[in-house]
Amino acid sequence: MRNFAKSTISRTTRLCSALLAGLAFAAPVVQAREHLGPIDNLLLKNPYANPAGAFFGRGVVAGDVDNDGIDDLIVSENGGDRLRALLGNPFDVGSDPLFPFSPSTVSMPNHGYVMAAGDFDGDDRDEIAVAYPNSSVGGESGAGKVYVMNRRPADGEWEVQSTIQAGGAYPGAVQAQANLGNSLASGDFDDDGYDDLAIGMRGQVVGGFENAGAVMVVYGGFLASTAATVRKSSTATATA
């Protein structure tokens, strides 16, 4: 009887051990999650003289404008004729970097603070679309326009690659208070490898109805660096 009991206990023990081992093997490995944390964070203050009322940081966009594999920051004030380019530098979090960014000032025509980044021409460097929705075009106040800013790889200087406004190479006609550029978004909408640009036109008149709104979609391509050779564009109205 004792031998039978011992045998039963032994089998039970082996079975429990096997089950526990199986559970331990099947249990998922819990790894520490990487997340935004409290180390090496920065406060990038307005670097300019007499900064009062400039609202530095009203617009911020990220993209790799120099094709070094590190994202960069472009910062706008509340409009004006300049942007702040902050080119990202490599460092390990916790290393207390001396120069986390390489800053410079980008001079450009008057603009607003809405921006979007994307590689619209397929050169592996992001361009920066900068909106000016309150600008006058052809005498129509508030018609709006968007500048596409490009950082030249040869000398690192910035230039206006193209200017987008209703009419001409782009769909639609200039309308007062259409506010073309009140919002921007970039993405590859046609899966051709080039980023495209969606441009909000909140005040667009549609079918005689004021402030109906529209979205202009401008498609990127290898010829997208000049207004005359933009590959294609379309306008989606409020009825889309």
GROMACS .gro file of C-alpha atoms in nm:
model
  240
    1MET     CA    1   0.000   0.000   0.000
    2ARG     CA    2   0.279   0.242   0.093
    3ASN     CA    3   0.461   0.167  -0.234
    4PHE     CA    4   0.143   0.231  -0.432
    5ALA     CA    5   0.088   0.561  -0.248
    6LYS     CA    6   0.447   0.665  -0.304
    7SER     CA    7   0.416   0.583  -0.675
    8THR     CA    8   0.096   0.784  -0.705
    9ILE     CA    9   0.251   1.083  -0.529
   10SER     CA   10   0.561   1.059  -0.748
   11ARG     CA   11   0.356   1.056  -1.069
   12THR     CA   12   0.148   1.349  -0.946
   13THR     CA   13   0.460   1.545  -0.860
   14ARG     CA   14   0.614   1.482  -1.202
   15LEU     CA   15   0.290   1.584  -1.373
   16CYS     CA   16   0.269   1.910  -1.175
   17SER     CA   17   0.632   1.987  -1.250
   18ALA     CA   18   0.575   1.932  -1.620
   19LEU     CA   19   0.268   2.155  -1.620
   20LEU     CA   20   0.453   2.433  -1.438
   21ALA     CA   21   0.745   2.405  -1.676
   22GLY     CA   22   0.508   2.427  -1.973
   23LEU     CA   23   0.338   2.734  -1.832
   24ALA     CA   24   0.671   2.900  -1.765
   25PHE     CA   25   0.782   2.827  -2.121
   26ALA     CA   26   0.459   2.958  -2.272
   27ALA     CA   27   0.448   3.277  -2.063
   28PRO     CA   28   0.534   3.581  -2.273
   29VAL     CA   29   0.856   3.761  -2.194
   30VAL     CA   30   0.773   4.101  -2.049
   31GLN     CA   31   1.011   4.362  -2.179
   32ALA     CA   32   1.058   4.716  -2.055
   33ARG     CA   33   0.868   4.960  -2.273
   34GLU     CA   34   1.056   5.246  -2.432
   35HIS     CA   35   0.870   5.571  -2.386
   36LEU     CA   36   0.908   5.946  -2.356
   37GLY     CA   37   1.091   6.002  -2.032
   38PRO     CA   38   1.247   6.265  -1.804
   39ILE     CA   39   1.611   6.240  -1.925
   40ASP     CA   40   1.794   6.498  -2.141
   41ASN     CA   41   1.476   6.688  -2.227
   42LEU     CA   42   1.512   7.042  -2.360
   43LEU     CA   43   1.334   7.374  -2.356
   44LEU     CA   44   1.413   7.547  -2.684
   45LYS     CA   45   1.352   7.914  -2.610
   46ASN     CA   46   1.307   8.197  -2.857
   47PRO     CA   47   1.667   8.277  -2.959
   48TYR     CA   48   1.603   8.619  -3.110
   49ALA     CA   49   1.646   8.968  -2.969
   50ASN     CA   50   1.323   9.137  -2.857
   51PRO     CA   51   1.122   8.813  -2.856
   52ALA     CA   52   0.810   8.960  -2.695
   53GLY     CA   53   0.494   8.878  -2.888
   54ALA     CA   54   0.669   8.660  -3.145
   55PHE     CA   55   0.506   8.335  -3.022
   56PHE     CA   56   0.809   8.123  -3.110
   57GLY     CA   57   0.686   7.765  -3.137
   58ARG     CA   58   0.341   7.854  -3.272
   59GLY     CA   59   0.424   7.614  -3.551
   60VAL     CA   60   0.657   7.312  -3.530
   61VAL     CA   61   0.720   7.038  -3.785
   62ALA     CA   62   0.972   6.752  -3.803
   63GLY     CA   63   1.143   6.596  -4.101
   64ASP     CA   64   1.485   6.491  -4.228
   65VAL     CA   65   1.579   6.790  -4.443
   66ASP     CA   66   1.944   6.693  -4.495
   67ASN     CA   67   1.913   6.315  -4.548
   68ASP     CA   68   2.144   6.218  -4.263
   69GLY     CA   69   1.894   5.976  -4.111
   70ILE     CA   70   1.821   6.208  -3.818
   71ASP     CA   71   1.496   6.403  -3.798
   72ASP     CA   72   1.520   6.779  -3.779
   73LEU     CA   73   1.290   7.047  -3.639
   74ILE     CA   74   1.154   7.352  -3.815
   75VAL     CA   75   1.002   7.613  -3.585
   76SER     CA   76   0.781   7.906  -3.681
   77GLU     CA   77   0.682   8.214  -3.492
   78ASN     CA   78   0.334   8.358  -3.534
   79GLY     CA   79   0.410   8.436  -3.896
   80GLY     CA   80   0.683   8.663  -4.025
   81ASP     CA   81   0.965   8.622  -4.275
   82ARG     CA   82   1.183   8.362  -4.106
   83LEU     CA   83   1.189   8.008  -3.971
   84ARG     CA   84   1.425   7.844  -3.725
   85ALA     CA   85   1.586   7.526  -3.856
   86LEU     CA   86   1.722   7.290  -3.590
   87LEU     CA   87   1.917   7.007  -3.750
   88GLY     CA   88   1.924   6.702  -3.524
   89ASN     CA   89   2.256   6.561  -3.404
   90PRO     CA   90   2.319   6.204  -3.284
   91PHE     CA   91   2.361   6.134  -2.912
   92ASP     CA   92   2.267   5.876  -2.653
   93VAL     CA   93   1.994   5.969  -2.407
   94GLY     CA   94   2.160   6.023  -2.071
   95SER     CA   95   2.487   6.147  -2.218
   96ASP     CA   96   2.409   6.517  -2.155
   97PRO     CA   97   2.475   6.632  -2.515
   98LEU     CA   98   2.643   6.966  -2.568
   99PHE     CA   99   2.489   7.028  -2.913
  100PRO     CA  100   2.166   6.830  -2.960
  101PHE     CA  101   2.073   7.054  -3.255
  102SER     CA  102   2.258   7.269  -3.507
  103PRO     CA  103   2.045   7.584  -3.539
  104SER     CA  104   2.014   7.835  -3.822
  105THR     CA  105   1.766   8.096  -3.940
  106VAL     CA  106   1.579   8.045  -4.267
  107SER     CA  107   1.481   8.364  -4.449
  108MET     CA  108   1.174   8.342  -4.669
  109PRO     CA  109   0.871   8.544  -4.783
  110ASN     CA  110   0.606   8.639  -4.528
  111HIS     CA  111   0.414   8.336  -4.410
  112GLY     CA  112   0.192   8.191  -4.141
  113TYR     CA  113   0.269   7.915  -3.892
  114VAL     CA  114   0.102   7.607  -4.044
  115MET     CA  115   0.364   7.368  -4.186
  116ALA     CA  116   0.405   7.014  -4.316
  117ALA     CA  117   0.711   6.811  -4.411
  118GLY     CA  118   0.747   6.559  -4.691
  119ASP     CA  119   0.978   6.438  -4.964
  120PHE     CA  120   0.771   6.571  -5.251
  121ASP     CA  121   1.038   6.539  -5.522
  122GLY     CA  122   1.192   6.205  -5.428
  123ASP     CA  123   1.544   6.328  -5.349
  124ASP     CA  124   1.545   6.158  -5.005
  125ARG     CA  125   1.536   6.496  -4.832
  126ASP     CA  126   1.219   6.638  -4.684
  127GLU     CA  127   1.091   6.971  -4.807
  128ILE     CA  128   0.890   7.201  -4.580
  129ALA     CA  129   0.552   7.333  -4.692
  130VAL     CA  130   0.478   7.665  -4.521
  131ALA     CA  131   0.131   7.815  -4.552
  132TYR     CA  132   0.027   8.179  -4.575
  133PRO     CA  133  -0.353   8.152  -4.571
  134ASN     CA  134  -0.412   8.524  -4.514
  135SER     CA  135  -0.207   8.638  -4.812
  136SER     CA  136  -0.355   8.832  -5.100
  137VAL     CA  137  -0.332   8.681  -5.446
  138GLY     CA  138  -0.419   8.878  -5.758
  139GLY     CA  139  -0.582   9.147  -5.546
  140GLU     CA  140  -0.804   8.896  -5.364
  141SER     CA  141  -0.742   8.931  -4.991
  142GLY     CA  142  -0.712   8.615  -4.787
  143ALA     CA  143  -0.692   8.393  -5.095
  144GLY     CA  144  -0.389   8.215  -4.951
  145LYS     CA  145  -0.078   8.043  -5.082
  146VAL     CA  146   0.174   7.779  -4.975
  147TYR     CA  147   0.551   7.796  -5.014
  148VAL     CA  148   0.753   7.477  -5.049
  149MET     CA  149   1.096   7.535  -4.894
  150ASN     CA  150   1.394   7.324  -5.000
  151ARG     CA  151   1.736   7.296  -4.835
  152ARG     CA  152   1.999   7.270  -5.105
  153PRO     CA  153   2.244   6.984  -5.040
  154ALA     CA  154   2.539   7.163  -5.200
  155ASP     CA  155   2.556   7.462  -4.967
  156GLY     CA  156   2.284   7.408  -4.707
  157GLU     CA  157   2.102   7.723  -4.814
  158TRP     CA  158   1.723   7.734  -4.827
  159GLU     CA  159   1.517   7.835  -5.128
  160VAL     CA  160   1.154   7.859  -5.232
  161GLN     CA  161   1.115   7.550  -5.448
  162SER     CA  162   0.759   7.628  -5.554
  163THR     CA  163   0.463   7.849  -5.468
  164ILE     CA  164   0.119   7.691  -5.465
  165GLN     CA  165  -0.196   7.895  -5.515
  166ALA     CA  166  -0.529   7.839  -5.682
  167GLY     CA  167  -0.536   7.872  -6.060
  168GLY     CA  168  -0.268   7.833  -6.323
  169ALA     CA  169  -0.084   7.503  -6.270
  170TYR     CA  170  -0.316   7.424  -5.981
  171PRO     CA  171  -0.691   7.356  -5.971
  172GLY     CA  172  -0.956   7.611  -5.894
  173ALA     CA  173  -0.955   7.988  -5.921
  174VAL     CA  174  -0.836   8.255  -5.682
  175GLN     CA  175  -1.108   8.343  -5.432
  176ALA     CA  176  -1.104   8.606  -5.162
  177GLN     CA  177  -1.099   8.461  -4.809
  178ALA     CA  178  -1.059   8.105  -4.934
  179ASN     CA  179  -0.765   8.084  -4.689
  180LEU     CA  180  -0.574   7.827  -4.891
  181GLY     CA  181  -0.325   7.678  -4.648
  182ASN     CA  182  -0.529   7.704  -4.329
  183SER     CA  183  -0.426   7.340  -4.272
  184LEU     CA  184  -0.169   7.107  -4.428
  185ALA     CA  185  -0.103   6.734  -4.431
  186SER     CA  186   0.147   6.524  -4.622
  187GLY     CA  187   0.144   6.158  -4.720
  188ASP     CA  188   0.185   5.929  -5.019
  189PHE     CA  189  -0.177   5.928  -5.131
  190ASP     CA  190  -0.119   5.737  -5.455
  191ASP     CA  191   0.154   5.491  -5.345
  192ASP     CA  192   0.410   5.604  -5.601
  193GLY     CA  193   0.690   5.667  -5.351
  194TYR     CA  194   0.655   6.045  -5.357
  195ASP     CA  195   0.491   6.239  -5.075
  196ASP     CA  196   0.188   6.448  -5.168
  197LEU     CA  197   0.041   6.755  -5.003
  198ALA     CA  198  -0.318   6.816  -4.892
  199ILE     CA  199  -0.406   7.182  -4.844
  200GLY     CA  200  -0.711   7.304  -4.657
  201MET     CA  201  -0.921   7.583  -4.810
  202ARG     CA  202  -1.177   7.645  -4.540
  203GLY     CA  203  -1.334   7.951  -4.702
  204GLN     CA  204  -1.375   7.813  -5.054
  205VAL     CA  205  -1.705   7.896  -5.220
  206VAL     CA  206  -1.868   7.579  -5.358
  207GLY     CA  207  -2.181   7.590  -5.573
  208GLY     CA  208  -2.249   7.947  -5.465
  209PHE     CA  209  -2.234   7.858  -5.096
  210GLU     CA  210  -1.987   8.068  -4.899
  211ASN     CA  211  -1.738   7.906  -4.662
  212ALA     CA  212  -1.830   7.559  -4.790
  213GLY     CA  213  -1.463   7.461  -4.796
  214ALA     CA  214  -1.237   7.242  -5.006
  215VAL     CA  215  -0.910   7.052  -4.994
  216MET     CA  216  -0.651   7.087  -5.270
  217VAL     CA  217  -0.436   6.778  -5.320
  218VAL     CA  218  -0.104   6.841  -5.493
  219TYR     CA  219   0.080   6.526  -5.598
  220GLY     CA  220   0.455   6.491  -5.571
  221GLY     CA  221   0.684   6.354  -5.840
  222PHE     CA  222   1.032   6.384  -5.982
  223LEU     CA  223   0.922   6.701  -6.163
  224ALA     CA  224   0.752   6.851  -5.859
  225SER     CA  225   1.028   7.103  -5.793
  226THR     CA  226   0.870   7.376  -6.010
  227ALA     CA  227   0.515   7.502  -6.028
  228ALA     CA  228   0.497   7.456  -6.404
  229THR     CA  229   0.581   7.088  -6.390
  230VAL     CA  230   0.379   6.959  -6.098
  231ARG     CA  231   0.265   6.617  -6.209
  232LYS     CA  232  -0.102   6.645  -6.122
  233SER     CA  233  -0.332   6.802  -5.870
  234SER     CA  234  -0.697   6.790  -5.776
  235THR     CA  235  -0.947   6.962  -5.553
  236ALA     CA  236  -1.186   6.774  -5.328
  237THR     CA  237  -1.480   6.996  -5.239
  238ALA     CA  238  -1.722   6.983  -4.948
  239THR     CA  239  -1.941   6.746  -5.150
  240ALA     CA  240  -1.666   6.481  -5.176
   0.00000   0.00000   0.00000
